[in-house]
Tab-separated table of C-alpha atoms in Angstrom:
chain	number	residue	atom	x	y	z
A	24	MET	CA	-13.016	17.098	15.140
A	25	LYS	CA	-16.383	15.443	15.679
A	26	VAL	CA	-18.324	16.514	18.784
A	27	CYS	CA	-21.699	15.586	20.258
A	28	SER	CA	-24.365	18.046	19.137
A	29	VAL	CA	-26.094	17.917	22.538
A	30	CYS	CA	-23.372	18.041	25.205
A	31	GLY	CA	-20.371	19.165	23.124
A	32	ASN	CA	-18.045	16.356	24.224
A	33	SER	CA	-15.458	15.051	21.788
A	34	PHE	CA	-14.573	11.389	21.565
A	35	ASN	CA	-11.131	12.191	23.001
A	36	GLN	CA	-12.772	13.694	26.098
A	37	ILE	CA	-14.982	10.645	26.491
A	38	THR	CA	-12.100	8.183	26.238
A	39	LYS	CA	-9.966	10.282	28.580
A	40	GLU	CA	-12.662	10.664	31.259
A	41	LYS	CA	-14.284	7.287	30.519
A	42	LEU	CA	-17.686	8.965	30.805
A	43	PHE	CA	-20.274	9.804	28.178
A	44	GLY	CA	-21.804	13.251	28.390
A	45	CYS	CA	-25.324	12.319	27.280
A	46	PRO	CA	-27.320	9.600	25.464
A	47	GLU	CA	-26.757	11.316	22.112
A	48	CYS	CA	-23.023	10.587	22.441
A	49	PHE	CA	-23.765	6.920	21.798
A	50	TYR	CA	-25.277	7.789	18.407
A	51	THR	CA	-22.694	10.414	17.521
A	52	PHE	CA	-19.728	8.143	18.240
A	53	GLU	CA	-21.352	4.839	17.293
A	54	ASP	CA	-18.583	3.750	14.914
A	55	GLU	CA	-15.806	4.631	17.348
A	56	ILE	CA	-17.553	2.768	20.168
A	57	LYS	CA	-17.956	-0.322	18.000
A	58	GLU	CA	-14.231	-0.286	17.230
A	59	ILE	CA	-13.371	-0.136	20.920
A	60	PHE	CA	-15.730	-3.036	21.632
A	61	LYS	CA	-14.124	-5.045	18.832
A	62	SER	CA	-10.701	-4.465	20.362
A	63	TYR	CA	-12.043	-6.034	23.583
A	64	LYS	CA	-13.625	-8.874	21.574
A	65	ILE	CA	-17.149	-7.723	22.498
A	66	THR	CA	-19.519	-8.436	19.643
A	67	GLN	CA	-22.899	-8.755	21.341
A	68	ILE	CA	-25.275	-5.832	21.688
A	69	TYR	CA	-26.115	-4.963	25.276
A	70	SER	CA	-29.782	-5.617	25.947
A	71	GLY	CA	-29.904	-4.908	29.659
A	72	SER	CA	-32.659	-3.172	31.528
A	73	LEU	CA	-33.231	0.435	32.491
A	74	PRO	CA	-34.323	1.742	35.870
A	75	LYS	CA	-38.103	1.876	36.254
A	76	ARG	CA	-38.138	5.670	36.292
A	77	LEU	CA	-36.640	5.643	32.770
A	78	LYS	CA	-39.124	3.105	31.427
A	79	GLY	CA	-40.532	5.325	28.667
A	80	TYR	CA	-37.315	7.196	27.970
A	81	LYS	CA	-35.571	4.617	25.812
A	82	SER	CA	-38.545	3.874	23.583
A	83	ASN	CA	-39.254	7.587	23.117
A	84	LEU	CA	-35.627	8.392	22.339
A	85	VAL	CA	-35.336	5.480	19.919
A	86	SER	CA	-38.581	6.540	18.216
A	87	ARG	CA	-37.282	10.090	17.835
A	88	VAL	CA	-33.965	9.013	16.353
A	89	ASP	CA	-35.599	6.447	14.069
A	90	THR	CA	-38.185	8.946	12.832
A	91	GLN	CA	-35.499	11.593	12.269
A	92	LEU	CA	-33.509	9.143	10.133
A	93	LYS	CA	-36.619	8.237	8.126
A	94	LEU	CA	-37.387	11.931	7.636
A	95	GLN	CA	-33.887	12.616	6.315
A	96	GLU	CA	-34.106	9.632	3.971
A	97	ALA	CA	-37.514	10.729	2.657
A	98	ILE	CA	-36.209	14.246	1.971
A	99	LYS	CA	-33.123	12.827	0.262
A	100	ASN	CA	-35.350	10.698	-1.995
A	101	GLU	CA	-37.689	13.674	-2.609
A	102	GLU	CA	-40.630	11.826	-1.050
A	103	TYR	CA	-42.155	14.965	0.418
A	104	GLU	CA	-45.502	13.470	1.439
A	105	LYS	CA	-43.713	10.840	3.527
A	106	ALA	CA	-41.398	13.513	4.871
A	107	ALA	CA	-44.377	15.603	5.995
A	108	LEU	CA	-45.809	12.610	7.864
A	109	TYR	CA	-42.479	11.921	9.558
A	110	ARG	CA	-42.130	15.620	10.423
A	111	ASP	CA	-45.592	15.666	12.006
A	112	TYR	CA	-44.898	12.468	13.947
A	113	LEU	CA	-41.569	13.883	15.118
A	114	ASN	CA	-43.337	17.022	16.348
A	115	VAL	CA	-45.733	14.833	18.344
A	116	LEU	CA	-42.841	12.873	19.845
A	117	ASN	CA	-40.980	16.061	20.719
A	118	SER	CA	-44.027	17.506	22.444
A	119	GLN	CA	-44.465	14.456	24.693
A	120	LYS	CA	-42.970	14.608	28.160
A	121	ILE	CA	-40.670	11.773	29.045
A	122	GLU	CA	-41.772	9.993	32.185
A	123	SER	CA	-38.379	10.061	33.836
A	124	GLY	CA	-38.555	12.912	36.243
A	125	GLU	CA	-37.904	15.410	33.455
A	126	ASP	CA	-40.289	17.879	35.095
A	127	ASP	CA	-38.256	17.753	38.298
A	128	LEU	CA	-35.039	18.337	36.393
A	129	THR	CA	-36.554	21.197	34.409
A	130	GLU	CA	-37.867	22.847	37.576
A	131	LYS	CA	-34.471	22.515	39.276
A	132	SER	CA	-32.766	23.944	36.206
A	133	ASN	CA	-35.167	26.899	36.101
A	134	GLU	CA	-34.672	27.528	39.831
A	135	SER	CA	-30.910	27.438	39.335
A	136	LYS	CA	-31.146	29.956	36.468
A	137	LYS	CA	-33.294	32.274	38.596
A	138	GLU	CA	-30.783	32.085	41.446
A	139	GLN	CA	-27.943	32.955	39.062
A	140	GLN	CA	-29.894	35.928	37.705
A	141	ASP	CA	-30.589	37.197	41.226
A	142	VAL	CA	-26.881	37.147	42.067
C-alpha cells in the first residue's frame, strides 16, 4: 500500500477523512487525485492564491521538488556533474527558512517536546 513519506497517510485514509495530511500527499497521490477529478469532470488545474503568510512557501516547495526530480534524472542518466550541481542547489534550498511562520511552529513543537519530557 502506498503511503505519504512525510505524514504516513494512505490514500484510503485521505478519501475516508476527506483531508490531506500534508502538502507532500498531493505529489505522492497525484495520479489518484487526477482520477478522482476526472470522475467529477474537473480537468482544469487549480491556480488559486495562497494566504500572504505562505507567499514564499509554494515557490520554495516547488523548487525543491523540481530540483529533486532533476537530480534523480541526472543520476539515472549518469550525468554526475549535473547531479552535483542539483545536489548543491537542493542543499541551499533545504537550508533556507520558509517565510510562513515556520519558526513559530518549530518553537511550539520544541516547547511541546520539552513539556512531554518533563512529565
